[in-house]
XYZ file of C-alpha atoms in Angstrom:
380
model
C 108.377 16.180 17.806
C 105.697 18.943 17.836
C 103.290 19.783 20.581
C 99.081 19.646 19.607
C 98.407 23.735 18.509
C 95.201 25.195 18.554
C 93.266 24.879 15.358
C 94.326 27.302 12.881
C 92.145 27.545 9.735
C 92.766 29.362 6.432
C 90.527 29.778 3.457
C 87.733 27.750 5.524
C 89.958 24.530 6.186
C 92.543 23.325 8.800
C 95.642 23.823 7.642
C 96.443 20.802 9.871
C 100.604 20.105 9.860
C 100.805 22.760 7.024
C 103.055 25.906 8.291
C 104.421 26.951 5.476
C 101.379 27.928 2.650
C 101.656 29.617 -0.446
C 98.635 32.288 -1.134
C 98.112 32.917 -4.739
C 95.525 36.524 -4.660
C 94.449 38.496 -7.007
C 95.769 41.777 -5.518
C 95.056 43.451 -2.382
C 91.085 42.934 -2.544
C 91.504 39.146 -2.341
C 94.363 39.108 -0.326
C 91.459 40.510 2.473
C 89.300 38.428 1.919
C 91.641 35.518 2.797
C 93.849 36.665 5.268
C 92.319 39.128 7.726
C 89.655 36.086 8.907
C 93.399 33.886 9.411
C 94.573 37.049 11.209
C 91.670 37.933 13.583
C 91.219 34.605 14.465
C 94.823 33.738 15.597
C 94.481 37.363 17.487
C 90.997 35.792 19.713
C 93.401 32.624 20.353
C 96.081 34.822 22.107
C 98.426 34.051 18.918
C 101.134 36.972 17.329
C 100.408 38.432 14.106
C 103.549 39.290 11.858
C 102.853 41.081 8.749
C 105.540 42.472 6.165
C 103.844 44.233 3.664
C 104.645 47.327 0.944
C 106.002 50.199 2.325
C 104.034 52.619 0.273
C 101.015 50.410 1.673
C 101.846 50.317 5.534
C 98.996 52.717 6.379
C 96.345 51.485 3.898
C 97.099 47.880 5.243
C 96.501 49.148 8.990
C 93.329 50.900 7.802
C 92.029 47.127 6.499
C 93.037 45.450 9.193
C 90.534 47.949 11.401
C 88.043 48.124 9.273
C 88.284 43.890 9.391
C 87.479 44.181 13.156
C 90.915 43.943 14.713
C 91.500 47.130 17.162
C 94.803 47.923 16.215
C 96.200 50.279 18.489
C 96.273 47.563 21.367
C 97.290 44.785 19.300
C 101.035 47.049 18.267
C 101.430 48.360 22.130
C 101.317 45.092 22.956
C 102.907 43.662 19.796
C 100.966 40.753 19.396
C 100.133 42.804 16.089
C 103.375 43.973 14.186
C 103.595 45.092 10.635
C 107.165 45.786 8.467
C 107.894 47.071 5.672
C 109.955 44.721 3.176
C 112.156 47.375 2.303
C 113.394 46.843 6.561
C 112.658 42.595 6.864
C 113.686 41.336 3.134
C 115.850 44.384 1.096
C 118.070 45.667 4.347
C 120.737 47.469 3.263
C 118.994 47.431 -0.484
C 119.607 43.533 -1.408
C 118.087 40.488 -0.605
C 120.473 37.952 1.208
C 118.089 34.031 1.562
C 120.652 32.820 4.378
C 120.796 35.945 6.595
C 116.390 36.208 5.705
C 116.272 32.736 7.275
C 118.313 33.674 10.197
C 116.361 36.552 10.407
C 113.130 34.734 10.533
C 114.439 32.492 13.061
C 115.060 35.587 15.076
C 111.136 36.751 14.647
C 109.789 33.047 15.573
C 111.833 33.065 18.494
C 110.627 36.186 19.537
C 107.075 34.746 20.271
C 107.034 32.748 23.346
C 109.375 35.568 24.624
C 106.246 38.135 24.545
C 103.645 36.058 25.570
C 102.561 33.832 22.633
C 102.812 30.452 22.504
C 102.025 30.765 18.380
C 103.622 33.203 15.067
C 100.837 33.984 12.248
C 103.318 35.369 10.093
C 102.473 36.267 6.231
C 104.760 37.771 4.246
C 103.895 39.783 1.102
C 105.952 38.654 -1.632
C 105.836 41.332 -4.241
C 109.255 42.929 -3.363
C 110.419 39.846 -5.324
C 109.003 40.404 -8.665
C 110.867 43.870 -8.278
C 114.209 42.206 -8.120
C 116.005 41.707 -11.005
C 118.802 38.680 -10.741
C 117.473 36.953 -7.888
C 118.204 33.885 -7.985
C 118.067 32.406 -4.653
C 113.784 33.198 -4.076
C 113.485 29.117 -4.197
C 116.293 28.504 -2.612
C 115.094 30.798 0.553
C 111.544 29.574 0.673
C 112.852 25.728 0.855
C 115.287 26.372 4.031
C 112.212 28.153 4.749
C 110.023 25.413 4.523
C 112.695 23.214 6.418
C 112.672 25.314 9.559
C 109.114 25.499 10.338
C 109.080 21.945 10.274
C 110.089 21.839 13.955
C 108.146 25.210 14.719
C 104.163 25.790 16.006
C 104.060 28.821 13.802
C 102.600 29.677 10.182
C 104.056 32.141 8.008
C 102.133 33.065 4.414
C 104.046 33.925 1.880
C 101.710 35.691 -0.219
C 102.385 36.035 -4.326
C 100.147 38.009 -6.412
C 99.387 36.454 -9.266
C 99.536 40.237 -11.148
C 103.010 40.541 -10.609
C 104.746 37.546 -10.752
C 105.291 34.871 -14.077
C 103.804 31.405 -13.984
C 107.399 29.981 -13.610
C 108.230 31.970 -10.671
C 104.742 30.846 -9.457
C 105.372 27.026 -10.006
C 108.614 27.010 -8.583
C 107.292 28.562 -5.328
C 103.955 26.244 -5.068
C 106.725 23.278 -5.268
C 108.639 23.978 -1.992
C 105.595 24.678 0.239
C 103.667 21.905 1.720
C 100.147 23.815 1.174
C 98.614 26.917 -1.328
C 95.697 29.058 -1.860
C 94.345 28.489 -5.465
C 91.437 30.281 -6.479
C 90.399 30.461 -2.515
C 90.987 26.787 -2.077
C 93.866 25.232 0.037
C 95.754 22.539 -1.576
C 98.312 19.801 -0.317
C 101.356 19.934 -2.619
C 103.801 17.275 -2.889
C 106.520 19.386 -1.547
C 110.234 19.209 -2.860
C 112.135 16.127 -2.888
C 113.715 15.225 -0.422
C 117.117 16.307 0.417
C 119.617 13.654 0.613
C 120.288 12.003 3.639
C 124.103 13.457 3.972
C 122.557 16.986 3.127
C 119.963 16.410 5.811
C 122.501 14.877 8.039
C 124.639 18.225 7.620
C 121.619 20.342 7.679
C 120.879 19.263 11.475
C 124.057 19.610 12.829
C 124.266 22.764 11.514
C 120.962 24.072 13.686
C 121.754 21.949 16.399
C 125.748 22.464 17.040
C 124.794 26.209 16.266
C 122.120 26.102 19.336
C 123.139 23.811 21.543
C 126.985 23.468 20.786
C 129.309 20.526 19.476
C 129.571 18.754 23.284
C 126.419 19.093 24.034
C 124.304 17.141 20.937
C 124.778 13.606 20.559
C 124.452 11.878 17.580
C 120.754 10.536 18.307
C 119.646 14.602 18.388
C 121.027 14.824 14.992
C 119.539 11.359 13.589
C 116.356 12.225 15.365
C 116.622 16.025 13.303
C 117.878 14.412 10.319
C 114.876 11.692 9.693
C 117.166 9.148 9.415
C 118.903 5.374 10.145
C 121.493 4.991 12.607
C 123.150 2.915 10.067
C 122.666 5.963 7.496
C 124.258 7.976 9.336
C 127.471 6.067 10.279
C 127.286 5.140 6.143
C 128.345 8.431 5.693
C 129.849 9.713 8.869
C 131.901 6.641 10.683
C 132.003 8.615 14.134
C 130.532 12.292 14.971
C 134.001 13.855 14.375
C 133.847 13.100 10.991
C 130.740 14.917 10.936
C 132.024 17.580 13.031
C 134.651 17.957 10.918
C 132.415 17.875 7.232
C 130.031 20.728 9.255
C 132.949 22.787 9.627
C 133.773 22.917 5.781
C 130.291 23.112 5.077
C 129.491 26.249 2.872
C 126.508 26.780 5.496
C 128.594 27.429 8.659
C 131.659 29.193 6.506
C 129.877 32.696 7.549
C 133.631 34.487 6.054
C 132.463 33.811 2.675
C 129.457 35.417 2.541
C 131.444 38.771 4.280
C 134.072 38.521 1.472
C 131.550 37.672 -1.483
C 130.127 41.586 -0.336
C 133.748 42.899 0.043
C 134.703 41.568 -3.634
C 131.666 43.178 -5.112
C 132.325 46.400 -3.964
C 135.474 47.372 -5.233
C 137.562 50.702 -4.409
C 139.811 51.454 -1.967
C 141.845 48.346 0.243
C 141.618 50.064 3.419
C 137.509 51.070 2.606
C 137.327 47.262 2.449
C 139.016 46.675 5.758
C 136.212 48.765 7.325
C 133.708 47.538 5.275
C 134.741 44.548 6.916
C 134.717 45.066 10.044
C 130.848 46.530 9.257
C 130.251 43.041 7.454
C 131.116 41.181 10.304
C 128.119 43.343 12.545
C 125.320 42.611 10.688
C 126.502 38.876 9.934
C 125.945 38.904 14.038
C 123.264 40.633 14.013
C 121.258 38.308 11.157
C 122.500 35.408 12.783
C 121.235 36.186 15.943
C 124.707 36.588 17.518
C 124.813 32.786 18.070
C 129.016 33.764 17.556
C 131.439 32.086 15.195
C 131.225 28.202 14.650
C 134.960 28.129 14.813
C 135.962 30.042 18.165
C 133.135 28.114 19.543
C 134.261 24.660 18.920
C 137.242 25.480 19.363
C 136.671 26.754 22.847
C 134.338 23.064 23.157
C 137.235 20.675 21.564
C 140.362 21.524 23.676
C 142.280 17.934 23.119
C 144.746 18.806 20.311
C 144.974 15.601 18.007
C 141.124 16.182 17.290
C 140.328 16.155 13.339
C 138.711 19.537 13.868
C 141.789 21.653 14.581
C 143.446 21.847 11.528
C 140.484 22.878 10.469
C 139.859 25.198 12.803
C 143.423 26.878 12.457
C 143.107 26.881 8.476
C 139.564 28.520 8.568
C 140.945 31.502 11.049
C 144.155 31.261 8.953
C 141.858 32.054 5.482
C 140.636 35.297 7.138
C 144.052 36.184 8.401
C 146.168 35.979 4.827
C 142.927 37.525 3.568
C 143.053 40.865 5.841
C 147.162 41.147 4.976
C 146.416 40.826 1.110
C 144.378 43.887 1.766
C 146.568 45.526 4.014
C 149.336 44.898 1.810
C 147.114 45.808 -1.201
C 147.169 49.536 0.710
C 150.955 49.316 0.731
C 150.856 49.207 4.379
C 154.169 47.561 5.874
C 154.264 44.710 7.599
C 151.241 43.451 6.788
C 151.700 40.622 8.422
C 151.831 41.809 11.495
C 148.773 43.983 11.216
C 146.401 41.149 9.844
C 147.416 39.340 13.615
C 146.467 41.952 15.294
C 142.906 43.115 12.998
C 142.063 39.099 13.292
C 142.767 39.544 16.921
C 140.469 42.559 17.375
C 138.229 40.744 15.323
C 137.905 36.926 17.137
C 137.769 39.467 19.990
C 134.843 41.776 18.827
C 132.918 38.762 18.147
C 133.116 36.520 21.011
C 132.441 40.746 22.983
C 129.280 40.751 20.804
C 127.702 37.352 21.703
C 128.264 37.775 24.895
C 126.379 41.412 25.324
C 124.361 40.799 21.696
C 125.598 43.681 20.432
C 127.198 45.077 17.588
C 128.872 47.994 19.044
C 132.167 46.134 20.407
C 132.647 44.855 16.329
C 132.149 48.417 15.417
C 134.827 49.576 18.022
C 136.898 46.554 16.967
C 136.672 49.049 13.252
C 138.127 52.005 14.913
C 140.365 50.505 16.611
C 141.482 48.903 13.736
C 141.456 52.095 11.396
C 143.203 54.242 14.108
C 146.105 51.738 13.908
C 146.883 51.898 10.245
C 146.259 55.261 10.154
C 149.371 55.345 12.628
C 151.409 52.783 10.219
C 153.956 53.407 7.700
C 153.068 52.793 4.371
C 155.996 52.172 1.325
């Protein structure tokens, strides 16, 4: 249960339990009138302010904050105020990845208490979304963000300029926020339809297993997090072991799918794909705050050879090795199976070291070792 938080006002109204708010504005002037008092209130209460702005408008935004009564340089120096651009925050590597973005926001919010700020007030200028073509994950991302914020003391304001986004986009986006500012007035929203119980249980397991581990997470914690009755849990999963297996097979857990999808879109030389594979692993670890591979983590926790999770773990790790073997064979190397086994070992070892050191340097070293190995291997 969330502890009592200081009063948070927006548009002259108390937000109450609303932590995910869609602010609809018409241009930067209206945005400033709405949001600068919200920012000032937070700074005065000792909250952290985190802004994401148009790359072309960062300096102008800092000037507007200063004009609004904020002593910007010391606030930035203490990290109570951070202003990033959407190119760095939403569009890393030039693209939007909703799943990775949720992990990035989780990390950003988690920094607040470590810096001494009990609450973060984040404002995201969503103008970048109007410029992206083929963006299909925006509503899903906003929905997942709302779920994340149910467990947080923080507030995230997603700012949409009515001059940039279509009416359909605005309607869809409003539906996945708990509240919206429309015409300068705070309105509670009905919110998205609640996910089916099974999906809520899997989402809760995905979060808690990654945070605390499979063994340390009890069924009661998952039931509480998912907001279901105990009978509902056992109707979907006769035992915790059944939930663990379902979690391991869930798309949220299968991190390799995202890495492979990126490789398949880039085309080109199979050897370069192998290099990109390691780069993708490093990026995934960074986006996920170095929480590691769920399969390796679970294998280290569950040691009983007859546990139903064991074959799922083995199959998944074999799937990665098989994919590497296919790339090696396509590049014309002999004994692709033996080489793939070595690359799989390098991958697993580098993931473990990256988690321990909270740095992707080990994966880069593994990549370089893999490329050196392939450079000296025999080809047909």
